[in-house]
Coordinates of C-alpha atoms and ligand atoms in Angstrom, one line a residue:
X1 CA 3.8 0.6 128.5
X2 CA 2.1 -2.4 129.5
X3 CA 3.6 -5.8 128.3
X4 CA 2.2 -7.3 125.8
X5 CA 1.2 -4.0 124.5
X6 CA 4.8 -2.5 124.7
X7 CA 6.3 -3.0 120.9
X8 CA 7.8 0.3 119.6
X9 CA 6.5 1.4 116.1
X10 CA 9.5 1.3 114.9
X11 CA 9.0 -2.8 115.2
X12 CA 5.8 -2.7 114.1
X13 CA 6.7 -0.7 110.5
X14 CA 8.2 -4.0 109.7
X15 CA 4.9 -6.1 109.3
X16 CA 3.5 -7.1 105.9
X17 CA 0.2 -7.9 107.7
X18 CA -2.8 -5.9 106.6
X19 CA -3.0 -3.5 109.6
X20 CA 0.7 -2.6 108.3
X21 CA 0.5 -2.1 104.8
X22 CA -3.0 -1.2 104.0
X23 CA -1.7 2.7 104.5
X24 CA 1.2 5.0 104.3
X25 CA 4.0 5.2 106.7
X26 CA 2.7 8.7 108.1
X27 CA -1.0 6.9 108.9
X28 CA -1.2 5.8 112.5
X29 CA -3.3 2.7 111.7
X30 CA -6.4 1.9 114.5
X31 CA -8.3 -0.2 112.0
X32 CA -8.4 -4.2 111.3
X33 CA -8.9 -5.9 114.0
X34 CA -4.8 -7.1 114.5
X35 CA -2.9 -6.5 117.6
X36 CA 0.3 -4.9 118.1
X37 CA 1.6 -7.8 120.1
X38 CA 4.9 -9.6 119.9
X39 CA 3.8 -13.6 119.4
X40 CA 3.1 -15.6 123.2
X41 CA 6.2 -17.4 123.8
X42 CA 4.8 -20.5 123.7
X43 CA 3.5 -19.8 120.2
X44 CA 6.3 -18.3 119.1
X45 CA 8.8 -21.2 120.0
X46 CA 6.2 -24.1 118.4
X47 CA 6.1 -22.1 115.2
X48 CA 9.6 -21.6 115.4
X49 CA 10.5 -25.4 115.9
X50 CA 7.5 -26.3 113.0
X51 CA 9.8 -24.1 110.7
X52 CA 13.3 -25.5 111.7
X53 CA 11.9 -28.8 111.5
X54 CA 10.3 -28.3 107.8
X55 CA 7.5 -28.9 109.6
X56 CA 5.3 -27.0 106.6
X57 CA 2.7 -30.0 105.6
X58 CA -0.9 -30.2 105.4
X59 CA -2.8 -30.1 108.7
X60 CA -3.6 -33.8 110.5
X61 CA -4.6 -33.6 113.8
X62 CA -8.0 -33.2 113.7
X63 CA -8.9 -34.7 116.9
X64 CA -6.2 -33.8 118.6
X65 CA -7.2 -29.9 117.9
X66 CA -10.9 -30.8 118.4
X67 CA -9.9 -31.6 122.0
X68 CA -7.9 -28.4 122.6
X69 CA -10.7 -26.3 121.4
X70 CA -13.5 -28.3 123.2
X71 CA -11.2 -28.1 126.7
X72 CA -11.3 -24.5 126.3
X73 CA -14.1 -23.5 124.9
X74 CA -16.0 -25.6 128.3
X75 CA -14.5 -22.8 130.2
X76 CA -17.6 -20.5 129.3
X77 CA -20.6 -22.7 131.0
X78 CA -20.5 -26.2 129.8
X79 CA -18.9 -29.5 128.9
X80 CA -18.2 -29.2 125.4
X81 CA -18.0 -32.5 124.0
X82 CA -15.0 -33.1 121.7
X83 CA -16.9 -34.7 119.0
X84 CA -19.3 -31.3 118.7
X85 CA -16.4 -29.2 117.5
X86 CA -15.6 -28.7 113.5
X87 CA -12.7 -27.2 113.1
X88 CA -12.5 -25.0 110.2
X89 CA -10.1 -22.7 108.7
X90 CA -11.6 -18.9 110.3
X91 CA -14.4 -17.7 111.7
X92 CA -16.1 -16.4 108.4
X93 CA -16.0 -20.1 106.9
X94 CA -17.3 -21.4 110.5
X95 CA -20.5 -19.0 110.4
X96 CA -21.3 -19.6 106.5
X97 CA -21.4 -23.1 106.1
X98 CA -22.7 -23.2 109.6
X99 CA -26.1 -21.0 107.8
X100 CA -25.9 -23.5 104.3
X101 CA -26.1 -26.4 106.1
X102 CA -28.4 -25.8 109.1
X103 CA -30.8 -23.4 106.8
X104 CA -33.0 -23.8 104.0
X105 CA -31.7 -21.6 100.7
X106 CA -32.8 -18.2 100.3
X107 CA -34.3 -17.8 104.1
X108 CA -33.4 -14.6 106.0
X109 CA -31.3 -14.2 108.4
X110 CA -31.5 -11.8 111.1
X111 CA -28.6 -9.9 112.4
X112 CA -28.3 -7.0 114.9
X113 CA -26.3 -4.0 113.2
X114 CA -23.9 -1.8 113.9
X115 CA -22.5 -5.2 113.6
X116 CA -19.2 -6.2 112.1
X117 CA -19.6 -5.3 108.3
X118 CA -19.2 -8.5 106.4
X119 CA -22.3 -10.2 108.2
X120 CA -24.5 -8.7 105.6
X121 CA -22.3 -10.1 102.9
X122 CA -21.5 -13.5 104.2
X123 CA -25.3 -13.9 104.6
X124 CA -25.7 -12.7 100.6
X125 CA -22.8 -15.5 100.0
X126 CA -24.8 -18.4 101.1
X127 CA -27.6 -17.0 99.0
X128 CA -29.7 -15.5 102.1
X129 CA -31.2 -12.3 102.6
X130 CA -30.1 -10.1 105.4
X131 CA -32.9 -9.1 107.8
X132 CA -31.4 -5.9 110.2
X133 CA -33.0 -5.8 114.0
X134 CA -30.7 -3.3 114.9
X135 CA -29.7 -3.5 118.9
X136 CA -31.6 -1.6 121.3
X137 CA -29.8 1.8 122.6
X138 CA -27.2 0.7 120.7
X139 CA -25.9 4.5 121.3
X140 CA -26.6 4.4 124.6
X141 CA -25.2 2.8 128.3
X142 CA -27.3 -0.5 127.5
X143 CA -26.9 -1.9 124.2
X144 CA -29.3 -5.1 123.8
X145 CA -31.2 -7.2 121.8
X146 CA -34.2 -6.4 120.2
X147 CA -36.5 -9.4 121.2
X148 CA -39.5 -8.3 119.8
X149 CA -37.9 -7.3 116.9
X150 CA -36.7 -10.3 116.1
X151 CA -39.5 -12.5 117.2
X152 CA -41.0 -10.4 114.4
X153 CA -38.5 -11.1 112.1
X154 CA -39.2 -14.7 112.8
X155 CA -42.7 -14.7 112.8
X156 CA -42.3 -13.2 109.1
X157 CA -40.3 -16.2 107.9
X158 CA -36.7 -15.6 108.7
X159 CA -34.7 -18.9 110.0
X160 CA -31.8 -17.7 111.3
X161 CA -30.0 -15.4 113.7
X162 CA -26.6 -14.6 113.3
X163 CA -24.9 -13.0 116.8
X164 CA -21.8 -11.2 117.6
X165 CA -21.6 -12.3 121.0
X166 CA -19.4 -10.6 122.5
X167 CA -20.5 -7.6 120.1
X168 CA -18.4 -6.0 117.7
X169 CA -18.4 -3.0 117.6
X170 CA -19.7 -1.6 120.5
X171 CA -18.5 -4.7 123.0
X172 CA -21.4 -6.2 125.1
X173 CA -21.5 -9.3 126.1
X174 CA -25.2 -10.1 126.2
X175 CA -26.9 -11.4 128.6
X176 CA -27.8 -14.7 130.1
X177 CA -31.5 -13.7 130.6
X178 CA -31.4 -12.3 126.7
X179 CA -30.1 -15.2 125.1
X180 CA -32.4 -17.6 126.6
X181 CA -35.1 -15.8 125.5
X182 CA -34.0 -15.6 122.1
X183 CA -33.4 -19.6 122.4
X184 CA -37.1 -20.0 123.2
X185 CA -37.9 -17.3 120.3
X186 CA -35.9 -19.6 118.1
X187 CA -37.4 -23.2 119.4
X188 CA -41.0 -21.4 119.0
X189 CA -40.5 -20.3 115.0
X190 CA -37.6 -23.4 114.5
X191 CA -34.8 -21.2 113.8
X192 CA -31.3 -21.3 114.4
X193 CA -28.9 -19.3 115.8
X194 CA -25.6 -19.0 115.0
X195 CA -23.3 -16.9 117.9
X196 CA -20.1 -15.9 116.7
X197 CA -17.9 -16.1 119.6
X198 CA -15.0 -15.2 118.0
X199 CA -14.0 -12.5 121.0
X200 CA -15.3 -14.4 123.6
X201 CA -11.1 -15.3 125.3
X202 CA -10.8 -11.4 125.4
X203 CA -13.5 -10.3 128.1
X204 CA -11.9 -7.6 130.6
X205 CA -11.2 -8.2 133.8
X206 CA -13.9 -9.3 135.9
X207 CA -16.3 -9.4 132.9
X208 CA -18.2 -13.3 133.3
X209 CA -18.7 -14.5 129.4
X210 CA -21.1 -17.3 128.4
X211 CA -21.5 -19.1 125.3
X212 CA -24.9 -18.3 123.6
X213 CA -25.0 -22.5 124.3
X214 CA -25.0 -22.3 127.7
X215 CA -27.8 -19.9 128.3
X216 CA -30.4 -22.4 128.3
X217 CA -31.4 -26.0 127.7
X218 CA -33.3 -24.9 124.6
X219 CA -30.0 -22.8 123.7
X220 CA -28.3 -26.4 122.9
X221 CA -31.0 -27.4 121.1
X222 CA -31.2 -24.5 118.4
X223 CA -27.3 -23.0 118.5
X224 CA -23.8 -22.9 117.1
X225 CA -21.1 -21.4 118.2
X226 CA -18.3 -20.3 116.2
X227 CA -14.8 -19.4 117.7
X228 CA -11.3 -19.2 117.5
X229 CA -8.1 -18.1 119.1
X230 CA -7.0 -15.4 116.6
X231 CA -8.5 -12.2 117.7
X232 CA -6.8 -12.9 122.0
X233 CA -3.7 -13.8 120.2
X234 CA -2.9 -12.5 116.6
X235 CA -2.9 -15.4 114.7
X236 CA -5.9 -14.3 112.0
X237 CA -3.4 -15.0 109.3
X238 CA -2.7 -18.8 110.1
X239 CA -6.0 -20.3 109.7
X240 CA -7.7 -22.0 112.2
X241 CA -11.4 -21.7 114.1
X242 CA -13.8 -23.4 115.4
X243 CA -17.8 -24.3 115.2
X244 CA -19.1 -26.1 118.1
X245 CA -22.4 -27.4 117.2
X246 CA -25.2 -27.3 120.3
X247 CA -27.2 -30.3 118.1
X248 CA -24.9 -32.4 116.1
X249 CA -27.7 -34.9 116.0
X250 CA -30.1 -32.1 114.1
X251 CA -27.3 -30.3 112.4
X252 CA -24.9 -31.7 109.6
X253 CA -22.2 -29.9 110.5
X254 CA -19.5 -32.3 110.6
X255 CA -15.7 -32.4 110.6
X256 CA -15.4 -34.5 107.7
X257 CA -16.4 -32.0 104.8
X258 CA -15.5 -28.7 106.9
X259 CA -11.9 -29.3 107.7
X260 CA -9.5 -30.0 105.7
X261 CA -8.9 -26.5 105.0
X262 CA -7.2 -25.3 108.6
X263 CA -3.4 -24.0 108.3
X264 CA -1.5 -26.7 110.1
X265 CA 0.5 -23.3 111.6
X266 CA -3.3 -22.4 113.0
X267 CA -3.7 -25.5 114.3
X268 CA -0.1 -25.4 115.8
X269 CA -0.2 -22.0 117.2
X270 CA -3.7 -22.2 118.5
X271 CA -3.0 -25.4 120.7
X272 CA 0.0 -23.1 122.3
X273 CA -2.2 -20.5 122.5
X274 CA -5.1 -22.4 124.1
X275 CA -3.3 -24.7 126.7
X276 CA 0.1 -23.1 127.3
X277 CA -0.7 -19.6 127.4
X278 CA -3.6 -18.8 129.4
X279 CA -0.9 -16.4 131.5
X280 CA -0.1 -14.4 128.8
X281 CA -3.3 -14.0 127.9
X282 CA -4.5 -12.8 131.3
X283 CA -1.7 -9.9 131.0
X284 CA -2.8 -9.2 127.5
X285 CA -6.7 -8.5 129.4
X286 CA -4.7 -6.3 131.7
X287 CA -3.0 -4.1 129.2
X288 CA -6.2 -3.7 127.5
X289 CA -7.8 -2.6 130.3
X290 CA -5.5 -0.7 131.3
X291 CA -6.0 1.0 127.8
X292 CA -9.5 1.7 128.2
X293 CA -8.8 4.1 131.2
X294 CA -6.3 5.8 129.0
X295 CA -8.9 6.3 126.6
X296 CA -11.5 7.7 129.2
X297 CA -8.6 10.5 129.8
X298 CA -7.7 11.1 126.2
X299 CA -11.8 11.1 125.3
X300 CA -11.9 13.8 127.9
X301 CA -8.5 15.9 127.3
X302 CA -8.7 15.9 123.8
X303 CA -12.8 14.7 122.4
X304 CA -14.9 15.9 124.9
X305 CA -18.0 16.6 123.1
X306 CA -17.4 12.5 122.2
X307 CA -19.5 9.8 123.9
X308 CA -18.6 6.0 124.6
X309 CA -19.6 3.0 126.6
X310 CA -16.5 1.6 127.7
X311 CA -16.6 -2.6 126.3
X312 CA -17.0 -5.6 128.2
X313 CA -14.9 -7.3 125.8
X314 CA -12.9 -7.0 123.0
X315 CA -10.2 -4.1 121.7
X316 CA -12.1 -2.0 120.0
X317 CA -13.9 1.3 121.2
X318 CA -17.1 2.5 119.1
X319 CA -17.0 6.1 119.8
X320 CA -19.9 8.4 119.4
X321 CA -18.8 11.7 117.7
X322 CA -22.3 13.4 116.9
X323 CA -21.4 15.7 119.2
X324 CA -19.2 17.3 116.8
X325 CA -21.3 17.7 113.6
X326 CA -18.8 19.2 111.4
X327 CA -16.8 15.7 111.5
X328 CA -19.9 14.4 109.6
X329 CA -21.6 11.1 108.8
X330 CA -18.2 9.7 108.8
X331 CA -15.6 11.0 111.2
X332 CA -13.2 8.4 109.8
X333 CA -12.4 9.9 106.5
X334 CA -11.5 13.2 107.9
X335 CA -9.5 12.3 110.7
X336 CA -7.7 9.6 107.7
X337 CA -7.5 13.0 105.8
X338 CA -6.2 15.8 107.9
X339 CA -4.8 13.8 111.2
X340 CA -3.1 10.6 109.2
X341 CA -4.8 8.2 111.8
X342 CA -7.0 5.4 110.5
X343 CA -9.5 4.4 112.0
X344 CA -12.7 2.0 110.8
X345 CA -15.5 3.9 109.6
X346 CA -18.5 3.9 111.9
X347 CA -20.9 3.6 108.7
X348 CA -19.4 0.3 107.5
X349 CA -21.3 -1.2 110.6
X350 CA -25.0 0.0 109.3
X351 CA -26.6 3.7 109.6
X352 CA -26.5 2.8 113.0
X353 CA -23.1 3.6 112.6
X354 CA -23.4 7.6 111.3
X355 CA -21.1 10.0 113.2
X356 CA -19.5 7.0 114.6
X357 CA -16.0 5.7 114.8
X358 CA -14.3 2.6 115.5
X359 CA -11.3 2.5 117.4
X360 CA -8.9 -0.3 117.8
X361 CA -6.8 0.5 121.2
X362 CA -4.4 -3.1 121.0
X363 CA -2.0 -0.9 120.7
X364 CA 0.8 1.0 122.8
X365 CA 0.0 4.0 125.0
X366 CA 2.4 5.7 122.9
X367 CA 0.4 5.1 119.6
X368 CA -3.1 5.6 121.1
X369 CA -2.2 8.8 122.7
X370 CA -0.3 10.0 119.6
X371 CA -4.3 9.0 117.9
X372 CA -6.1 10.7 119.9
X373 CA -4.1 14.5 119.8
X374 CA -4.5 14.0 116.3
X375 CA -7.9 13.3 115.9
X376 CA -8.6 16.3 118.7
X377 CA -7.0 18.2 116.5
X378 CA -9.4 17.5 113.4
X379 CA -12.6 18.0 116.2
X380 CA -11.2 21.2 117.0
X381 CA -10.8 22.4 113.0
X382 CA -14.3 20.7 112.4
X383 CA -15.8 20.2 115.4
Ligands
PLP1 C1 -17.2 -10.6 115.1 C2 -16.1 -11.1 114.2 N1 -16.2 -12.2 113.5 C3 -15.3 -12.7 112.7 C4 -14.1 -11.9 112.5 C5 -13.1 -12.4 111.5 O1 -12.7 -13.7 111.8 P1 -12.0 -14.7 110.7 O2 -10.8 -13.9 110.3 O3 -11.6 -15.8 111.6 O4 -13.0 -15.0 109.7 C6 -13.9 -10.8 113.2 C7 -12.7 -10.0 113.0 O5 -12.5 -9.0 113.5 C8 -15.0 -10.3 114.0 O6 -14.8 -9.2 114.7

């Protein structure tokens, strides 16, 4: 098993995290997007001296996290400048007030489903309309955006465009050329765009990411990035992300109002995470990887009628299962029913998503193997 991916089950039963509890103990759980990691050690022991210490306060350091964040996050293509990063408490919070400050009330907002499923309602929260330009092929080998599409969308009054860059679910990194033409859409109809970056630390090996912000002058000019380090290093519960604003002279996005509610163990954990383990985290990329092949032997051993596009980035695998019809709209619920393995639904994402599952391989081998016989086992019932 590779390390970090190695802890046995038997460990893991002991969580009160969501990915832990949200089923019972005979449910292999490949849903919510946690990781079955053991802490990085430099995490760990900062947390674990924070604690010894009653070290349990509000958060303070503002700047000092603003720097950690803007040292890394220059990493993907240019020189962040610590005064354009808000910190703010997760990724969700980032990307909403992100859209109610930067956009007028009641605009749409274009997204690109199958997307990660509470786009649609974080857009409703802010009292925006949703505005779907699903991705191009999206089922196929070259998932992309729908320029045209969107320039449409545009041209019909939306003011936004919210991006999972890389993608969730089906794990492309888009590319350069894309994004800058979607930074010249948005400077022609004086929209915004809004890239949520959130699994941008986690592309696989000898996968290039960069920031929506870097694709192009123009990209600056119109974009915010939102970030964090919680999906590389499981640390959604503690609270901490990032936006980094491409205009802070345009947009009033601004530390003042939008961070005072980041967990001081976020803000702890996520400077160990994002200067002191950058090794672990290159090991973690590994194990992943090394996942993925597993999966192209398990897909054909035990799913072969399924289809996939192995990820750029990421841990989770959107698996086409249309080729077995008797699994349904929604393969999830019966493999959930009859092989105990959850798994997050493919329609959750948008129709996009029918006969479609999602597949969260941070996991051991042990675990994803044991997944996959079981869910073979339901194809071959159904199938
Ligand atoms: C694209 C995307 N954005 C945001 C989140 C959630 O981030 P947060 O918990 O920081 O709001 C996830 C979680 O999986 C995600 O996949």
């Amino acid at each position: 098993m590779p390390f970090p991916l190695d802890v046995p089950e038997s460990e893991l039963r002991r969580r009160r995290s969501e990915k832990w509890r949200a089923y019972p103990e005979d449910v292999l759980p490949l849903f919510v997007a946690e990781t079955d990691v053991l802490l990085a050690p430099a995490i760990r022991d900062r947390l674990a001296a924070a604690v010894a210490d009653g070290d349990t306060g509000y958060f303070a350091e503002i700047e000092r996290l603003a720097g950690v964040c803007a040292r890394y996050y220059s990493r993907f293509g240019y020189d962040v400048p610590e005064d354009a990063v808000v910190p703010v408490n997760d990724v969700g919070v980032g990307v909403r007030e992100s859209l109610a400050r930067t956009v007028p009330a009641g605009s749409g907002v274009v997204y690109t489903p199958p997307v990660y499923m509470p786009f649609g309602p974080w857009i409703r929260r802010v009292g925006m309309t949703p505005v779907a330009v699903p991705l191009l092929d999206h089922d196929g080998e070259d998932p992309r955006l729908d320029l045209a599409g969107i320039e449409r969308a545009l041209a019909d009054g939306a003011r936004a465009v919210l991006l999972s860059h890389p993608h969730n679910p089906t794990g492309v990194v888009h590319s350069r050329a894309e994004l800058a033409e979607l930074a010249e859409l948005a400077v022609r109809y004086e929209a915004v765009v809004i890239s949520d970056e959130i699994w941008a630390p986690l592309t696989l090996p000898g996968v290039e990411f960069s920031s929506f912000l870097t694709a192009s002058d123009a990209a600056c000019e119109v974009g915010l990035a939102v970030s964090s380090a919680s999906k590389a290093f499981n640390l959604a519960g503690l609270k901490c992300a990032f936006v980094v604003n491409g205009n802070p002279e345009r947009f009033e996005v601004r530390r003042s109002a939008l961070s005072g509610a980041v967990g001081h163990f976020g803000a702890l954990a996520a400077e160990a995470a994002l200067v002191d383990s950058l090794d672990w985290l290159e090991q973690m990329r590994a194990a992943l990887a090394s996942n993925l092949d597993l999966i192209e032997k398990l897909l054909t051993e035990h799913l072969p009628l399924a289809r996939w596009r192995r990820p750029d980035a990421g841990f989770v695998a959107w698996i086409d299962l249309r080729g077995y019809p008797g699994l349904g709209n929604n393969p999830a619920k019966l493999f959930l029913d009859e092989g105990r393995v959850a798994l997050s639904p493919g329609p959750a994402f948008g129709s996009e998503g029918e006969g479609f599952a999602r597949v969260n391989f941070a996991c051991s081998e042990e675990l994803l193997t044991e997944a996959f016989v079981r869910m073979g086992r339901v194809a071959a019932e159904r199938g």
